[in-house]
Coordinates of C-alpha atoms in Angstrom, one line a residue:
Chain A
X1 CA 57.5 58.1 9.0
X2 CA 58.7 54.9 10.7
X3 CA 59.5 55.4 14.3
X4 CA 62.7 53.9 15.6
X5 CA 61.9 52.8 19.2
X6 CA 64.6 53.4 21.8
X7 CA 65.6 50.8 24.2
X8 CA 66.1 52.9 27.3
X9 CA 65.4 53.2 31.0
X10 CA 63.7 55.8 33.3
X11 CA 65.3 54.5 36.5
X12 CA 68.5 53.1 37.8
X13 CA 71.0 53.8 35.0
X14 CA 68.7 56.3 33.3
X15 CA 69.6 55.6 29.8
X16 CA 66.7 57.6 28.4
X17 CA 67.7 60.0 25.6
X18 CA 66.0 62.2 23.1
X19 CA 67.0 62.0 19.5
X20 CA 67.5 65.2 17.5
X21 CA 64.0 64.4 16.1
X22 CA 62.5 64.3 19.6
X23 CA 64.3 67.5 20.7
X24 CA 63.0 69.5 17.8
X25 CA 59.4 68.3 18.3
X26 CA 59.6 68.7 22.1
X27 CA 56.4 70.5 23.4
X28 CA 58.2 73.6 24.8
X29 CA 55.6 75.1 27.1
X30 CA 56.5 78.8 27.2
X31 CA 55.0 81.0 24.5
X32 CA 56.7 84.1 26.0
X33 CA 59.6 85.0 28.3
X34 CA 57.6 84.6 31.5
X35 CA 55.1 82.2 33.0
X36 CA 51.9 82.5 35.2
X37 CA 49.0 80.2 35.5
X38 CA 46.3 80.5 32.9
X39 CA 43.4 78.4 31.5
X40 CA 45.5 77.9 28.4
X41 CA 43.1 75.7 26.5
X42 CA 43.0 75.2 22.8
X43 CA 41.3 72.7 20.4
X44 CA 43.0 69.4 20.1
X45 CA 42.4 68.9 16.4
X46 CA 45.8 68.2 15.0
X47 CA 48.8 70.4 14.7
X48 CA 51.9 70.9 12.5
X49 CA 53.1 67.7 10.7
X50 CA 55.5 65.8 12.9
X51 CA 54.6 67.8 16.0
X52 CA 53.4 66.1 19.2
X53 CA 50.0 67.8 18.6
X54 CA 49.4 66.2 15.2
X55 CA 47.8 62.9 16.4
X56 CA 45.1 62.3 18.9
X57 CA 47.5 60.1 20.9
X58 CA 51.1 60.8 20.1
X59 CA 53.4 57.8 19.7
X60 CA 57.1 58.5 19.8
X61 CA 60.5 56.9 20.1
X62 CA 60.0 56.3 23.8
X63 CA 56.8 54.2 23.4
X64 CA 58.1 50.7 24.2
X65 CA 60.4 51.8 27.0
X66 CA 57.7 53.8 28.6
X67 CA 55.3 50.8 28.5
X68 CA 58.0 48.6 30.1
X69 CA 58.5 51.2 32.8
X70 CA 54.7 51.3 33.4
X71 CA 54.6 47.5 33.8
X72 CA 57.4 47.7 36.4
X73 CA 55.5 50.4 38.4
X74 CA 52.2 48.4 38.3
X75 CA 54.0 45.2 39.3
X76 CA 55.3 47.1 42.3
X77 CA 52.1 48.9 43.2
X78 CA 48.8 47.7 41.5
X79 CA 47.0 50.7 43.2
X80 CA 48.3 52.9 40.4
X81 CA 45.5 51.8 38.2
X82 CA 42.0 52.0 39.8
X83 CA 38.5 52.3 38.6
X84 CA 35.5 52.9 40.9
X85 CA 32.7 50.4 40.1
X86 CA 30.5 52.8 38.1
X87 CA 33.4 53.7 35.8
X88 CA 33.7 50.4 33.8
X89 CA 31.7 51.8 30.9
X90 CA 34.0 54.8 30.7
X91 CA 36.9 52.3 30.6
X92 CA 35.3 50.8 27.4
X93 CA 34.8 54.2 26.0
X94 CA 38.5 54.9 26.6
X95 CA 39.6 51.6 25.0
X96 CA 37.5 52.4 21.9
X97 CA 38.7 56.0 21.5
X98 CA 42.3 54.9 21.7
X99 CA 42.1 51.9 19.5
X100 CA 40.1 53.8 16.8
X101 CA 42.4 56.8 17.0
X102 CA 45.7 54.8 16.9
X103 CA 44.6 52.5 14.1
X104 CA 43.5 55.5 12.0
X105 CA 46.5 57.7 12.9
X106 CA 49.2 55.0 12.8
X107 CA 47.9 52.3 10.4
X108 CA 51.4 50.9 10.0
X109 CA 51.7 50.3 13.8
X110 CA 48.1 49.5 15.0
X111 CA 45.1 47.7 13.5
X112 CA 41.5 47.4 14.7
X113 CA 39.1 45.1 12.9
X114 CA 35.5 45.2 14.1
X115 CA 32.7 42.8 13.3
X116 CA 29.8 43.9 15.5
X117 CA 31.1 43.5 19.0
X118 CA 33.7 41.0 18.0
X119 CA 36.9 43.1 17.8
X120 CA 40.5 42.2 16.9
X121 CA 43.3 44.6 18.0
X122 CA 46.8 44.4 16.7
X123 CA 49.6 46.3 18.3
X124 CA 52.6 45.6 16.2
X125 CA 55.3 47.4 18.3
X126 CA 54.3 45.5 21.4
X127 CA 53.6 42.2 19.6
X128 CA 50.0 42.0 20.7
X129 CA 47.1 40.4 18.7
X130 CA 44.0 40.2 20.8
X131 CA 40.5 39.2 19.8
X132 CA 37.8 40.1 22.3
X133 CA 34.2 41.1 22.7
X134 CA 33.6 44.8 23.1
X135 CA 31.8 45.5 26.5
X136 CA 32.5 42.0 27.8
X137 CA 35.2 42.2 30.5
X138 CA 35.7 38.5 30.6
X139 CA 37.3 38.5 27.2
X140 CA 40.2 40.7 28.1
X141 CA 43.1 39.8 30.5
X142 CA 42.3 42.8 32.7
X143 CA 39.8 45.7 32.8
X144 CA 39.4 47.8 29.6
X145 CA 41.0 50.9 31.1
X146 CA 44.0 49.0 32.3
X147 CA 44.3 47.0 29.2
X148 CA 44.5 49.9 26.8
X149 CA 46.5 52.2 29.0
X150 CA 49.2 49.6 29.4
X151 CA 49.6 50.1 25.7
X152 CA 49.4 53.9 25.5
X153 CA 51.9 56.5 26.7
X154 CA 50.9 59.0 29.3
X155 CA 48.8 58.9 32.5
X156 CA 45.0 58.8 32.2
X157 CA 42.5 60.3 34.6
X158 CA 38.9 59.4 33.8
X159 CA 36.5 62.0 35.2
X160 CA 32.9 61.2 35.8
X161 CA 30.5 64.2 35.3
X162 CA 27.5 64.7 37.6
X163 CA 26.1 67.6 39.7
X164 CA 27.8 70.1 37.4
X165 CA 31.1 68.8 38.7
X166 CA 33.9 66.5 37.6
X167 CA 35.0 63.5 39.8
X168 CA 38.3 61.7 39.6
X169 CA 36.7 58.2 39.6
X170 CA 39.2 56.1 37.6
X171 CA 42.8 56.3 36.3
X172 CA 46.1 54.9 35.3
X173 CA 48.8 56.9 36.9
X174 CA 52.5 55.9 36.7
X175 CA 54.2 59.0 35.3
X176 CA 52.8 61.7 37.5
X177 CA 54.1 65.0 38.8
X178 CA 53.9 64.0 42.4
X179 CA 50.2 63.2 43.0
X180 CA 48.5 60.0 44.2
X181 CA 45.6 58.5 42.3
X182 CA 45.0 56.1 45.3
X183 CA 44.6 59.1 47.6
X184 CA 42.7 61.4 45.2
X185 CA 40.4 58.9 43.6
X186 CA 36.7 59.9 44.3
X187 CA 37.6 63.5 44.8
X188 CA 35.9 66.4 42.9
X189 CA 37.8 68.9 40.7
X190 CA 38.4 71.4 43.4
X191 CA 39.4 68.8 46.0
X192 CA 42.1 67.1 43.9
X193 CA 43.5 70.5 43.0
X194 CA 43.4 71.7 46.6
X195 CA 47.1 71.6 47.2
X196 CA 48.0 73.9 44.2
X197 CA 49.0 77.4 45.4
X198 CA 47.7 80.7 44.0
X199 CA 45.5 79.2 41.2
X200 CA 42.4 78.9 43.4
X201 CA 42.5 82.6 44.4
X202 CA 43.0 83.5 40.7
X203 CA 39.8 81.7 39.8
X204 CA 41.7 79.4 37.5
X205 CA 39.9 76.2 38.6
X206 CA 36.5 77.7 38.4
X207 CA 37.1 78.8 34.8
X208 CA 38.8 75.6 33.9
X209 CA 35.9 73.5 35.3
X210 CA 33.3 75.6 33.4
X211 CA 35.2 74.9 30.2
X212 CA 35.7 71.2 30.8
X213 CA 32.1 70.5 31.7
X214 CA 31.2 71.7 28.2
X215 CA 33.8 69.8 26.2
X216 CA 31.8 68.0 23.5
X217 CA 32.2 64.7 21.7
X218 CA 34.5 65.0 18.7
X219 CA 35.8 68.4 19.9
X220 CA 38.7 67.5 22.2
X221 CA 40.8 70.2 23.9
X222 CA 44.4 70.4 25.1
X223 CA 46.8 72.5 27.2
X224 CA 50.3 72.2 28.5
X225 CA 51.6 72.1 32.1
X226 CA 55.2 71.8 33.3
X227 CA 57.5 71.1 36.2
X228 CA 61.1 70.1 36.8
X229 CA 62.6 66.7 37.4
X230 CA 66.1 65.6 38.3
X231 CA 67.0 62.6 36.2
X232 CA 64.6 61.3 33.6
X233 CA 62.4 59.6 36.2
X234 CA 58.8 59.0 35.0
X235 CA 57.5 57.7 38.3
X236 CA 57.8 60.8 40.4
X237 CA 55.0 59.6 42.7
X238 CA 54.3 60.6 46.2
X239 CA 54.2 56.9 46.9
X240 CA 57.9 56.6 46.1
X241 CA 59.0 60.1 47.1
X242 CA 61.0 58.8 50.1
X243 CA 63.1 56.9 47.5
X244 CA 63.5 59.5 44.7
X245 CA 63.4 62.7 46.7
X246 CA 67.1 62.4 47.5
X247 CA 68.0 62.5 43.8
X248 CA 67.1 66.2 43.8
X249 CA 70.3 66.8 45.9
X250 CA 72.6 65.1 43.4
X251 CA 72.8 68.1 41.0
X252 CA 76.2 69.7 40.6
X253 CA 77.3 72.5 38.2
X254 CA 79.1 69.7 36.2
X255 CA 76.1 67.3 35.8
X256 CA 73.1 69.7 35.8
X257 CA 73.0 69.9 32.0
X258 CA 72.5 66.2 31.7
X259 CA 70.6 65.5 34.9
X260 CA 68.1 68.4 35.2
X261 CA 65.0 67.8 33.0
X262 CA 62.2 70.0 32.0
X263 CA 59.0 67.9 32.4
X264 CA 56.1 68.9 30.3
X265 CA 52.6 67.5 30.4
X266 CA 50.5 67.5 27.3
X267 CA 47.0 67.4 28.8
X268 CA 44.2 66.5 26.5
X269 CA 40.4 66.3 27.2
X270 CA 38.0 64.0 25.3
X271 CA 34.3 63.6 25.9
X272 CA 33.4 59.9 26.0
X273 CA 30.3 58.8 24.1
X274 CA 28.5 56.2 26.3
X275 CA 29.4 57.2 29.8
X276 CA 29.6 61.0 29.2
X277 CA 32.8 60.9 31.2
X278 CA 35.7 63.1 30.4
X279 CA 39.0 61.3 29.5
X280 CA 41.9 63.3 30.7
X281 CA 45.2 62.0 29.3
X282 CA 48.3 63.5 30.8
X283 CA 51.3 62.8 28.6
X284 CA 54.7 63.4 30.1
X285 CA 57.6 64.6 27.9
X286 CA 61.1 64.9 29.4
X287 CA 64.0 66.9 28.1
X288 CA 67.5 67.5 29.6
X289 CA 68.6 71.1 30.0
X290 CA 71.6 70.4 27.7
X291 CA 69.2 69.4 24.9
X292 CA 66.9 72.4 25.4
X293 CA 69.8 74.8 25.0
X294 CA 70.6 73.4 21.6
X295 CA 67.6 75.5 20.5
X296 CA 68.8 79.0 21.1
X297 CA 65.4 80.5 21.5
X298 CA 64.4 77.9 24.1
X299 CA 67.7 78.4 26.0
X300 CA 67.2 82.2 26.2
X301 CA 63.5 81.8 27.2
X302 CA 63.9 79.1 29.8
X303 CA 66.5 81.1 31.7
X304 CA 64.1 84.1 31.9
X305 CA 61.1 82.0 32.9
X306 CA 63.0 80.2 35.7
X307 CA 64.6 83.4 36.9
X308 CA 61.3 85.3 37.2
X309 CA 59.0 82.6 38.4
X310 CA 57.2 83.5 41.7
X311 CA 58.7 81.8 44.8
X312 CA 55.5 80.0 45.6
X313 CA 55.5 78.3 42.2
X314 CA 59.1 77.4 42.3
X315 CA 58.4 75.8 45.7
X316 CA 55.3 74.0 44.6
X317 CA 57.1 72.7 41.5
X318 CA 59.8 71.4 43.9
X319 CA 62.9 73.2 42.5
X320 CA 63.3 76.2 44.8
X321 CA 66.5 74.7 46.3
X322 CA 68.1 74.1 43.0
X323 CA 67.0 77.3 41.3
X324 CA 70.3 79.2 41.8
X325 CA 72.3 76.4 40.2
X326 CA 69.8 76.1 37.4
X327 CA 70.1 79.9 36.7
X328 CA 73.9 79.7 36.7
X329 CA 73.7 77.0 34.0
X330 CA 70.9 78.5 32.0
X331 CA 72.4 82.0 32.2
X332 CA 75.2 80.9 29.9
X333 CA 72.6 80.4 27.1
X334 CA 70.9 83.8 27.5
X335 CA 72.6 86.6 25.6
X336 CA 69.8 89.0 26.2
X337 CA 68.5 89.0 22.7
X338 CA 64.7 89.2 22.2
X339 CA 62.8 86.0 21.4
X340 CA 60.2 85.4 18.8
X341 CA 56.6 84.9 20.1
X342 CA 55.1 81.4 20.4
X343 CA 56.5 78.0 21.5
X344 CA 58.1 76.8 18.2
X345 CA 61.9 76.5 18.0
X346 CA 62.2 78.8 15.0
X347 CA 65.7 77.4 14.3
X348 CA 65.8 79.0 10.8
X349 CA 65.0 82.5 11.9
X350 CA 66.2 83.0 15.5
X351 CA 69.9 84.0 15.8
X352 CA 72.4 81.6 17.3
X353 CA 73.8 82.3 20.7
X354 CA 75.8 85.6 20.7
X355 CA 78.3 84.7 23.5
Chain B
X1 CA 34.8 74.0 76.1
X2 CA 35.2 71.3 73.6
X3 CA 34.8 73.5 70.4
X4 CA 37.8 74.4 68.3
X5 CA 37.9 76.9 65.5
X6 CA 39.9 75.3 62.6
X7 CA 41.9 77.8 60.6
X8 CA 40.9 78.3 57.0
X9 CA 42.4 75.7 54.7
X10 CA 42.5 74.2 51.3
X11 CA 39.5 72.9 49.3
X12 CA 39.8 69.2 50.1
X13 CA 39.8 69.8 53.9
X14 CA 36.4 69.1 55.4
X15 CA 34.6 71.8 57.3
X16 CA 32.1 71.1 60.1
X17 CA 29.0 72.8 61.3
X18 CA 26.8 72.8 64.4
X19 CA 24.2 70.1 64.8
X20 CA 20.6 71.2 64.7
X21 CA 17.4 69.1 65.1
X22 CA 15.7 68.3 61.8
X23 CA 12.3 67.0 61.2
X24 CA 12.2 63.2 60.5
X25 CA 10.8 59.9 61.6
X26 CA 14.2 58.4 62.4
X27 CA 17.5 59.8 63.6
X28 CA 20.9 58.2 63.9
X29 CA 23.6 59.9 66.0
X30 CA 27.1 58.6 65.9
X31 CA 29.6 60.3 68.3
X32 CA 32.9 59.7 70.1
X33 CA 34.3 61.3 73.3
X34 CA 33.3 65.0 73.6
X35 CA 31.0 64.6 70.6
X36 CA 28.5 63.6 73.3
X37 CA 28.3 67.2 74.3
X38 CA 27.0 68.1 70.8
X39 CA 24.3 65.5 71.2
X40 CA 23.4 66.8 74.7
X41 CA 23.0 70.3 73.2
X42 CA 20.9 68.9 70.4
X43 CA 18.6 67.0 72.8
X44 CA 18.1 70.2 74.8
X45 CA 16.7 72.0 71.7
X46 CA 14.0 69.4 70.9
X47 CA 12.3 67.4 73.6
X48 CA 10.7 65.0 71.2
X49 CA 13.8 64.1 69.3
X50 CA 15.3 61.3 71.5
X51 CA 12.2 59.1 71.3
X52 CA 13.0 58.6 67.6
X53 CA 16.8 58.4 68.0
X54 CA 19.5 55.7 67.9
X55 CA 22.7 56.7 69.5
X56 CA 26.0 55.0 68.8
X57 CA 28.6 56.2 71.1
X58 CA 32.3 55.5 71.6
X59 CA 33.5 57.1 74.9
X60 CA 37.3 56.9 74.2
X61 CA 38.0 57.3 77.9
X62 CA 35.5 60.0 78.7
X63 CA 32.5 59.7 81.0
X64 CA 29.6 61.1 79.0
X65 CA 27.8 57.7 78.5
X66 CA 25.5 58.0 81.4
X67 CA 24.4 61.5 80.4
X68 CA 23.5 60.2 77.0
X69 CA 21.7 57.2 78.4
X70 CA 19.7 59.6 80.6
X71 CA 18.3 61.2 77.4
X72 CA 16.4 58.0 77.0
X73 CA 17.0 57.5 73.3
X74 CA 15.0 54.8 71.5
X75 CA 18.2 52.8 71.2
X76 CA 21.6 53.4 72.8
X77 CA 24.8 51.5 72.1
X78 CA 28.1 52.2 73.8
X79 CA 31.0 50.7 71.8
X80 CA 34.6 50.2 72.9
X81 CA 36.1 51.5 69.6
X82 CA 35.0 52.6 66.2
X83 CA 36.3 49.4 64.7
X84 CA 34.1 47.4 67.0
X85 CA 31.0 49.5 66.2
X86 CA 31.3 49.6 62.4
X87 CA 29.4 46.4 61.7
X88 CA 26.5 47.7 63.7
X89 CA 26.6 51.1 62.0
X90 CA 26.4 49.3 58.6
X91 CA 23.5 47.2 59.7
X92 CA 21.6 50.3 61.0
X93 CA 22.3 52.2 57.8
X94 CA 21.4 49.3 55.7
X95 CA 18.1 48.9 57.5
X96 CA 17.3 52.6 57.4
X97 CA 14.2 54.0 55.6
X98 CA 14.0 57.1 53.4
X99 CA 14.3 60.2 55.4
X100 CA 16.8 59.1 58.0
X101 CA 18.6 62.0 59.5
X102 CA 22.3 61.4 60.5
X103 CA 24.2 63.4 63.0
X104 CA 28.0 62.9 63.5
X105 CA 29.9 64.5 66.3
X106 CA 33.3 64.3 67.9
X107 CA 36.7 63.7 66.3
X108 CA 37.5 64.2 62.7
X109 CA 38.4 60.5 62.4
X110 CA 35.1 59.3 63.7
X111 CA 33.1 61.7 61.6
X112 CA 35.0 61.0 58.4
X113 CA 34.7 57.2 58.7
X114 CA 31.0 57.3 59.7
X115 CA 30.3 59.8 56.9
X116 CA 31.9 57.3 54.5
X117 CA 29.6 54.5 55.8
X118 CA 26.5 56.8 55.5
X119 CA 27.3 57.9 51.9
X120 CA 28.1 54.4 50.9
X121 CA 24.7 53.3 52.2
X122 CA 23.1 55.9 50.0
X123 CA 22.2 58.5 52.6
X124 CA 22.2 61.9 50.7
X125 CA 24.8 64.4 51.9
X126 CA 22.0 66.8 52.7
X127 CA 20.7 64.5 55.4
X128 CA 24.1 64.3 57.2
X129 CA 25.3 66.9 59.7
X130 CA 28.6 67.1 61.4
X131 CA 30.0 68.9 64.4
X132 CA 33.6 68.8 65.6
X133 CA 34.1 68.4 69.3
X134 CA 37.0 67.5 71.4
X135 CA 40.4 66.3 70.3
X136 CA 41.9 67.9 67.2
X137 CA 43.8 64.7 66.5
X138 CA 43.9 63.6 62.9
X139 CA 43.6 60.2 61.2
X140 CA 46.5 60.1 58.8
X141 CA 47.4 57.9 55.8
X142 CA 51.0 57.3 55.0
X143 CA 51.2 57.9 51.3
X144 CA 54.2 55.6 51.1
X145 CA 53.0 52.4 52.8
X146 CA 49.2 53.3 52.9
X147 CA 49.0 52.5 56.6
X148 CA 46.6 54.6 58.7
X149 CA 47.8 56.1 61.9
X150 CA 45.0 57.2 64.2
X151 CA 44.9 60.1 66.5
X152 CA 47.9 62.0 65.3
X153 CA 48.5 65.2 67.3
X154 CA 51.9 66.3 66.2
X155 CA 53.6 67.4 63.0
X156 CA 55.8 65.6 62.0
X157 CA 54.9 62.2 63.4
X158 CA 56.2 58.6 62.9
X159 CA 54.1 56.3 60.7
X160 CA 52.8 53.5 63.0
X161 CA 53.3 51.0 60.2
X162 CA 56.5 51.7 58.2
X163 CA 58.3 54.0 60.7
X164 CA 58.9 56.9 58.2
X165 CA 58.8 60.4 59.6
X166 CA 55.8 62.1 58.0
X167 CA 54.6 65.7 57.8
X168 CA 50.9 66.4 58.1
X169 CA 49.2 67.8 55.1
X170 CA 45.8 69.4 54.9
X171 CA 45.0 67.3 51.8
X172 CA 42.2 65.0 52.8
X173 CA 40.5 62.0 51.1
X174 CA 36.9 61.5 52.1
X175 CA 37.1 57.9 50.6
X176 CA 39.9 57.1 53.1
X177 CA 38.6 59.4 55.8
X178 CA 42.2 60.5 56.3
X179 CA 44.7 63.3 55.8
X180 CA 47.9 62.6 53.8
X181 CA 51.2 62.1 55.5
X182 CA 54.4 62.5 53.4
X183 CA 58.0 61.7 54.2
X184 CA 59.6 64.9 55.7
X185 CA 63.3 64.0 55.3
X186 CA 63.3 62.4 51.9
X187 CA 65.7 65.1 50.5
X188 CA 67.8 65.2 53.7
X189 CA 67.6 61.9 55.5
X190 CA 67.7 62.1 59.2
X191 CA 67.0 65.9 59.3
X192 CA 63.6 65.6 61.1
X193 CA 62.4 68.7 62.9
X194 CA 61.1 68.3 66.5
X195 CA 57.4 67.4 66.5
X196 CA 55.1 70.4 67.2
X197 CA 51.5 70.1 68.4
X198 CA 49.0 70.6 65.6
X199 CA 47.8 74.2 65.2
X200 CA 50.5 75.5 67.5

């Protein structure tokens, strides 16, 4: 299909919107009516046609606007993209993986022509036509990681692997759920997850690390994570928290359907061939509550998940204060009927709202 | 007594041990303030240690310098501040041979920064020991303006660079040798709780 790219903002007037297409393919993260942490990994080898899981790096209607927002964040704070000196090769691995994947998966949008190390990259939506020498940094306008991730939706953490451990040694982070690359760069897997409640005690990170250390080339993995964001703000960074934190207090019963967004991260994991680093893209999808509840199953289920979530998690995810108002709103879309298993909208088989 | 038992905390927060003499041809000890007491204890355990030791010491208003000098280390340097000493520390680490043993003692800020220098110079972590002594003050980075505020003893505190009211997290970056400070009144501007002494 040909994607119609939106012209929209993720700040100030927040003109971001999801089309009906984007709503139906939204990566709803709850496969049942409750939520607890788990190492919910699965293979990332495609998915149903048209779903966000189909391609290795999903491109959707928000592509150009998200790339504009990233450029604004980087202009304001260049520390959002960093790479420790030993990670340059992993940056080239990343560039190669993304260019090859996108040109194969979206041949109408991206082209990659390779003649030995002489490469030509064409990004039609962004109007880029760049000829460069692979592995020669002087032939690109910036480092390889920054170059390609300025053209790819989602945040990117690049994890070095040594001593049976993963190290957050490079990244491009402008659409994060409140963590700082500048602070966390150089940390190991347990250190950068240190502030997460409950999961350490549950052994989640030990099991996740064991899995990730063994991700092989050509066999990427994926999982979903989620949180809540008031307004479709991509840059919920700690760096700017003193500016955006106040927006959490602007919810009212009248505006909550439009303002409150479920924020879902599609996390994928790719082993990189030369560096043996692990590429960890964290793709953010936002959806307004009023759009979620147009899918009856999702409306029912989101109400139950938010209602029953342990207090520590609601606090950590930053919506404990707004939970009562969220439940008042979502309760209108929960008629108590059972829901079908799995994450899909099941619009053809699930009954419409019975109230 | 200059020892403090830190409560158990999250995985990024450093933990410190007790210095013990290790075999080796060369020993570098970097300490500030009450960290001197850890070195004095160390010297008492091994009479031959000091003849192979370089001590870099920042008194921070304490009066342990003479006691350290009396240990007759091979080299002794008393610096007015960590910042003034860091060039010397880099030179010493750069000139070091295989097998150097590093001992860090005193405040978390001193140990964190010196640890960074040692690791950057290629000293293996297994050759670096730490022991906390003295002040429990923290070196804090403001996540908003990136400025470092030294010797923070209360929570919340005011960022010495941008003036925001920050709460003290246990999340710690070894690269920055600092804990993270985050705006405490972002969601309710002006509502800043009275500062409480750390660990109280």
